[in-house]
mmCIF file of C-alpha atoms and ligand atoms in Angstrom:
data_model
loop_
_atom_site.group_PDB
_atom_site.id
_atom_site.type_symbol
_atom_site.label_atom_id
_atom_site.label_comp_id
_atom_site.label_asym_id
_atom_site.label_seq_id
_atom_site.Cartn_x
_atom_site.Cartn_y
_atom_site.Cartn_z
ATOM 1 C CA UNK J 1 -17.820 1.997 26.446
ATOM 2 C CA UNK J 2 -15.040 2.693 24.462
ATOM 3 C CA UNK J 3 -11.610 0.928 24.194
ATOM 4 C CA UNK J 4 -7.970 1.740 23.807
ATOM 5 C CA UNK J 5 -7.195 0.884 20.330
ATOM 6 C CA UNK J 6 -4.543 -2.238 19.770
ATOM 7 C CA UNK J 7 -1.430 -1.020 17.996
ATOM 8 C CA UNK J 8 -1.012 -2.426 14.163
ATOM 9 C CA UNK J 9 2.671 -2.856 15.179
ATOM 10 C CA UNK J 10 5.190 -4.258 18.200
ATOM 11 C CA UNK J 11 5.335 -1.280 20.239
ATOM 12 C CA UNK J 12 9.186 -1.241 19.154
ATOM 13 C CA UNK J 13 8.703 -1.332 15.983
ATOM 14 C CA UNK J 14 8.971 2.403 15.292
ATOM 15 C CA UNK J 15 12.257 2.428 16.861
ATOM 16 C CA UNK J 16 14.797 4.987 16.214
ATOM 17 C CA UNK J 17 11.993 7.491 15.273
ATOM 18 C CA UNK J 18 9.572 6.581 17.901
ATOM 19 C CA UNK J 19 11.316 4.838 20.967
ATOM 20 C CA UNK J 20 9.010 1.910 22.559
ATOM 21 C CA UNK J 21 9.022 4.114 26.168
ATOM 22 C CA UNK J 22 7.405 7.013 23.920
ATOM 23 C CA UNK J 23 4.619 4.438 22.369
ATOM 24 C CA UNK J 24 4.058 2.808 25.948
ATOM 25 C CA UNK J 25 3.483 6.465 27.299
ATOM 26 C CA UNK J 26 1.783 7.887 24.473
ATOM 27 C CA UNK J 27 -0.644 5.000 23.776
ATOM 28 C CA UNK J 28 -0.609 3.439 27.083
ATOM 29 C CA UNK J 29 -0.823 6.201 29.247
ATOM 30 C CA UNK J 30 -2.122 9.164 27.523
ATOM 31 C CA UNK J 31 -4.561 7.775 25.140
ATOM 32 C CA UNK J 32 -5.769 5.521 27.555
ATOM 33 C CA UNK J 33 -6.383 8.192 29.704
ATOM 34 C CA UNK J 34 -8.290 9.640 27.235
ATOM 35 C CA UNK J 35 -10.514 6.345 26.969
ATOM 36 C CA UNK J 36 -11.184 6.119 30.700
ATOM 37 C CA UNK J 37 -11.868 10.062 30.815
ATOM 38 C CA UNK J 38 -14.873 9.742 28.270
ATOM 39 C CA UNK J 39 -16.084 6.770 29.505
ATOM 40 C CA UNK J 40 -16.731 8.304 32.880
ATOM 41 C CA UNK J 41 -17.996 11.508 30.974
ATOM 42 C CA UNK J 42 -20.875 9.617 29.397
ATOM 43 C CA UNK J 43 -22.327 7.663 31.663
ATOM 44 C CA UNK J 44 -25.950 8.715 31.404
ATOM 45 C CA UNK J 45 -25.579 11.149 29.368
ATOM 46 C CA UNK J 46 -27.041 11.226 25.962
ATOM 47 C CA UNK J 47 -23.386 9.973 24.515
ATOM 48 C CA UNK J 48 -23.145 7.073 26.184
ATOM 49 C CA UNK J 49 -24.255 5.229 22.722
ATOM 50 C CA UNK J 50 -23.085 7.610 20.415
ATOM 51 C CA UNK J 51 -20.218 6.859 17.985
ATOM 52 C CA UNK J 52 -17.030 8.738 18.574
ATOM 53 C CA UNK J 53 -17.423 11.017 15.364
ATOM 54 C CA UNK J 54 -20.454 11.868 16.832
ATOM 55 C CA UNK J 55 -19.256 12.999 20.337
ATOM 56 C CA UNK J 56 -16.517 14.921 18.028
ATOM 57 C CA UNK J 57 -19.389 16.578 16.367
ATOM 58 C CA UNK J 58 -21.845 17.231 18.627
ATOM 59 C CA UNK J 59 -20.030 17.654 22.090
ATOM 60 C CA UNK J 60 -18.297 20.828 24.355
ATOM 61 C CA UNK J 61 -15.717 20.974 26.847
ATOM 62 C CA UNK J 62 -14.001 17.900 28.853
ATOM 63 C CA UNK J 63 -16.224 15.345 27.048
ATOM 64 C CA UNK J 64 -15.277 17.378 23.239
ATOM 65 C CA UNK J 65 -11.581 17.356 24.557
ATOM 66 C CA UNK J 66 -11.544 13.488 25.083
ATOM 67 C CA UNK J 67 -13.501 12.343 22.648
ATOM 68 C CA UNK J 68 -11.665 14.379 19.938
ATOM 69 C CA UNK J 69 -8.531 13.313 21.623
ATOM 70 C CA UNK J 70 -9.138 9.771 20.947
ATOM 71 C CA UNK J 71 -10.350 9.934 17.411
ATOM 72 C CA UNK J 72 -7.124 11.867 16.731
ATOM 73 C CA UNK J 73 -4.567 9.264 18.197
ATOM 74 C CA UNK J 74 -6.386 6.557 16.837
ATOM 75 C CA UNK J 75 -5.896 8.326 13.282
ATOM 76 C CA UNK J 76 -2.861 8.771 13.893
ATOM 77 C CA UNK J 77 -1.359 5.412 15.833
ATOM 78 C CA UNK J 78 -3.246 3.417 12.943
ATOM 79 C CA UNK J 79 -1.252 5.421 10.258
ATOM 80 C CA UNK J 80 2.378 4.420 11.109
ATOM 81 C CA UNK J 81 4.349 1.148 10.160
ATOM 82 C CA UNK J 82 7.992 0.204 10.801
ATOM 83 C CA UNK J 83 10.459 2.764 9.328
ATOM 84 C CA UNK J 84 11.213 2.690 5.071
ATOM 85 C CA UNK J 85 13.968 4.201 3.136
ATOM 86 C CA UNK J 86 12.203 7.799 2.993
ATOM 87 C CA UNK J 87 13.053 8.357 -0.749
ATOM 88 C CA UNK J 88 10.651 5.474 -1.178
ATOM 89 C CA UNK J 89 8.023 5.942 1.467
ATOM 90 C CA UNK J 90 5.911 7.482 -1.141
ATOM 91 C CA UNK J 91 1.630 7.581 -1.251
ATOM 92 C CA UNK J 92 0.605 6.184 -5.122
ATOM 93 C CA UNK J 93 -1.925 6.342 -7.047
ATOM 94 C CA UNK J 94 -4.863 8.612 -7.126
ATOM 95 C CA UNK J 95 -3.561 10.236 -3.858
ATOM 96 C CA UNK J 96 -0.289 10.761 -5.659
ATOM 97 C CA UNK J 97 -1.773 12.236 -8.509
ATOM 98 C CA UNK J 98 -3.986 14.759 -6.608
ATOM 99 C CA UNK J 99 -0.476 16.060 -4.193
ATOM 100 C CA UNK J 100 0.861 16.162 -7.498
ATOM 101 C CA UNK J 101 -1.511 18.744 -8.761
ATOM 102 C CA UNK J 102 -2.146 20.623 -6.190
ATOM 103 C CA UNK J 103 1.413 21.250 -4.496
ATOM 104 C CA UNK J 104 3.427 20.420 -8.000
ATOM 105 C CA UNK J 105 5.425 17.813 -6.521
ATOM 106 C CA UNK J 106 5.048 15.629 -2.861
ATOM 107 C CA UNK J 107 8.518 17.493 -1.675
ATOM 108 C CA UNK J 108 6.472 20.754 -1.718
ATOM 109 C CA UNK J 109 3.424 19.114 0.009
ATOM 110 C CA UNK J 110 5.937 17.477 2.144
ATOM 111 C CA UNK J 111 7.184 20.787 3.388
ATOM 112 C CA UNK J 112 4.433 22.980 3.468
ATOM 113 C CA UNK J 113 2.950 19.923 5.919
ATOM 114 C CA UNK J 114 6.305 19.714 8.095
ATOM 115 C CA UNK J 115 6.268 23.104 8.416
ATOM 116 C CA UNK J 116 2.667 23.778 9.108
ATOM 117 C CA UNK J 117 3.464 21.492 12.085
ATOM 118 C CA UNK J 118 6.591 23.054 13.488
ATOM 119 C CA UNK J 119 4.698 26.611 13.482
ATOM 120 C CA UNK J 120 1.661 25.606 15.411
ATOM 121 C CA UNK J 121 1.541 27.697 18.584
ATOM 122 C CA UNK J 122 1.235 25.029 21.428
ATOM 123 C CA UNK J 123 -0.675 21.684 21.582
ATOM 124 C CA UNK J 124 -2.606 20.674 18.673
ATOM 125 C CA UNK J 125 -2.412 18.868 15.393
ATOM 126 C CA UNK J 126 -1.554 19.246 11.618
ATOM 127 C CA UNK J 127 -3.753 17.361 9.349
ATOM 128 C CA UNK J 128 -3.994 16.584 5.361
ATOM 129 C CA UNK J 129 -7.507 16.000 4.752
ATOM 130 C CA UNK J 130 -9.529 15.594 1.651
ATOM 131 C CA UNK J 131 -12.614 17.903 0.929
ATOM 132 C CA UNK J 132 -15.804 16.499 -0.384
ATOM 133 C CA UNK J 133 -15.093 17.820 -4.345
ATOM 134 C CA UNK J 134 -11.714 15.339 -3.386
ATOM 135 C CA UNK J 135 -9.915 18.436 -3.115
ATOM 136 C CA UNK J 136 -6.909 18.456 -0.738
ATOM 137 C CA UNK J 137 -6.041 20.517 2.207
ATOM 138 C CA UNK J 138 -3.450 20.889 5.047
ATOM 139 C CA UNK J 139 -4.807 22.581 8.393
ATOM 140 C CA UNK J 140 -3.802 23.316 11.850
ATOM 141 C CA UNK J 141 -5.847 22.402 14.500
ATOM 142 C CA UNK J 142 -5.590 23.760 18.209
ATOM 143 C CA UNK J 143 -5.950 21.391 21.356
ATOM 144 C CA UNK J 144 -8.160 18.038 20.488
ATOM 145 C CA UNK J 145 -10.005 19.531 17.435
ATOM 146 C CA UNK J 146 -10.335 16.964 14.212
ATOM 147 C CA UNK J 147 -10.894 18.330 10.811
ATOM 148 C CA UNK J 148 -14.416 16.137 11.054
ATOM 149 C CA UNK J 149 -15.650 19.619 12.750
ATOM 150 C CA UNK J 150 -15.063 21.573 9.646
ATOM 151 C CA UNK J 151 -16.767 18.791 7.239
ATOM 152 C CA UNK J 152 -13.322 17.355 6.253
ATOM 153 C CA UNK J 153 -12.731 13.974 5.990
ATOM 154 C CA UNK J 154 -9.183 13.395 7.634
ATOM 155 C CA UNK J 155 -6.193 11.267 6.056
ATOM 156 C CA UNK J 156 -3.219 11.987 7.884
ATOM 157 C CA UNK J 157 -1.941 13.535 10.740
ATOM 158 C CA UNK J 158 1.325 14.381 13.167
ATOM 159 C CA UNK J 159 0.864 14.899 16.758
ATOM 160 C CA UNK J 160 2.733 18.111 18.220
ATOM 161 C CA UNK J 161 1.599 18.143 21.387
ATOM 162 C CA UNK J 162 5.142 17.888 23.283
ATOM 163 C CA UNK J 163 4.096 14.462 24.850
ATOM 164 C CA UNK J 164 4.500 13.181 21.459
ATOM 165 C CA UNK J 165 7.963 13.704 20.997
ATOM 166 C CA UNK J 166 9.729 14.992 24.004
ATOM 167 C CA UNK J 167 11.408 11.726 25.388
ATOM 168 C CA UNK J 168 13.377 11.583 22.135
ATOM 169 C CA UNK J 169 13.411 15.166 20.398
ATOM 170 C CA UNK J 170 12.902 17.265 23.757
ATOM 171 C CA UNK J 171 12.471 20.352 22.303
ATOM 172 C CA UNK J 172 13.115 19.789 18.386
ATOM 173 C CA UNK J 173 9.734 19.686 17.259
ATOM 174 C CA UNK J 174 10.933 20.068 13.634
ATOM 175 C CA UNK J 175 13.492 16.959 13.715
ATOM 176 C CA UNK J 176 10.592 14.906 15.320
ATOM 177 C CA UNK J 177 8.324 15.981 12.867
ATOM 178 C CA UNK J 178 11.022 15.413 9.569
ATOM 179 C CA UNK J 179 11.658 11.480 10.629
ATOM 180 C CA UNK J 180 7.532 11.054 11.027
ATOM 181 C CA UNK J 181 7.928 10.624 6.931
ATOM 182 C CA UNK J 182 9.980 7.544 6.981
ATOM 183 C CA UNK J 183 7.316 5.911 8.826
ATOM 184 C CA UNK J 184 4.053 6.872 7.257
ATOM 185 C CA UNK J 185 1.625 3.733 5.757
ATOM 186 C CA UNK J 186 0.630 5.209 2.628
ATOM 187 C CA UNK J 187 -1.680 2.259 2.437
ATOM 188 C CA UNK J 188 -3.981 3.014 5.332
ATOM 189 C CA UNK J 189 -3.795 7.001 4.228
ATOM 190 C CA UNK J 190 -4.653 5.422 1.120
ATOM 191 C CA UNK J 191 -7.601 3.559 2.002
ATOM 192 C CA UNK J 192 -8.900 6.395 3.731
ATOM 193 C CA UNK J 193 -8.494 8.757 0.787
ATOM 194 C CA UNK J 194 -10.385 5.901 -1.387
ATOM 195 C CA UNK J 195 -13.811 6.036 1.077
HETATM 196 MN MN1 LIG Y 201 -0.729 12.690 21.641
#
């Protein structure tokens, strides 16, 4: 059985660039739906003791949707912390240093990402995820699909589908996606860039 994730955070503490009634939909209703969805969907199935990247991996249609669905949001609730000065909400360290060469500077990266987000055609995700050589990229992924099903190892992600910002952006996907920054824990993207 799997469980809705606890958040790292009060579920205010996000506030203005996540409001608490978006968390307590988002992560109480939606991702928990998820949860409950994929628990039904493996009962007696071959799944039922499978780890989540697995089901990601290995699984089609309603169960693939769910499963992937809650891998993503647990990437990305786990990622955020309580909003920082944005001019010094910065990643360090080897993770710096590897933006640095491939994009030139983390303004570049930091646009090409933002942007990559506000173009996706409908639901889905943008992700910046590290290839095995260490390599970084930035992809778009459609629906529930994780990087994990292209052999990427994923660091960080924003959530377009509109249930993710709608209460507070309505329709300004872009403005949603542009305060996301101020709120990033370079830390856990760190740690996860480090494994
Ligand atoms: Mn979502």
């Amino acid at each position: 059985m799997f469980k809705l994730i606890d958040l790292p955070y009060a579920p205010n503490a996000l506030e203005p660039v996540i409001s608490e009634k978006t968390i307590s939909f988002h992560h109480g209703k939606h991702l928990q739906g998820y949860v409950d969805n994929l628990n039904k969907l493996i009962q007696g199935t071959q799944y039922e003791n499978m780890p989540l990247e697995e089901i990601v991996k290995t699984s089609t249609g309603g169960m693939f949707n769910n499963a992937g669905q809650i891998l993503n949001h647990n990437l990305y609730f786990e990622q955020f912390q309580a909003p920082q000065h944005e001019e010094n909400n910065l990643p360090t360290g080897k993770l710096a240093a590897q933006i640095e060469k491939q994009w030139g500077s983390f303004q570049a990266f930091k646009e090409e990402f933002t942007n990559k987000g506000a173009t996706l055609f409908g639901s889905g995700w943008v992700w910046l995820s590290a290839q095995e050589d260490g390599t970084l990229v930035i992809t778009q992924e459609a629906g529930a699909n994780n990087p994990i099903t292209k052999g990427l190892e994923p660091l960080l992600t924003f959530d377009v589908w509109e249930h993710a910002y709608y209460l507070d952006y309505q329709n300004r996907r872009p403005a949603h996606l542009q305060a996301l920054w101020s709120i990033i824990n370079w830390n856990a993207i760190e740690d996860r860039f480090s494994k």
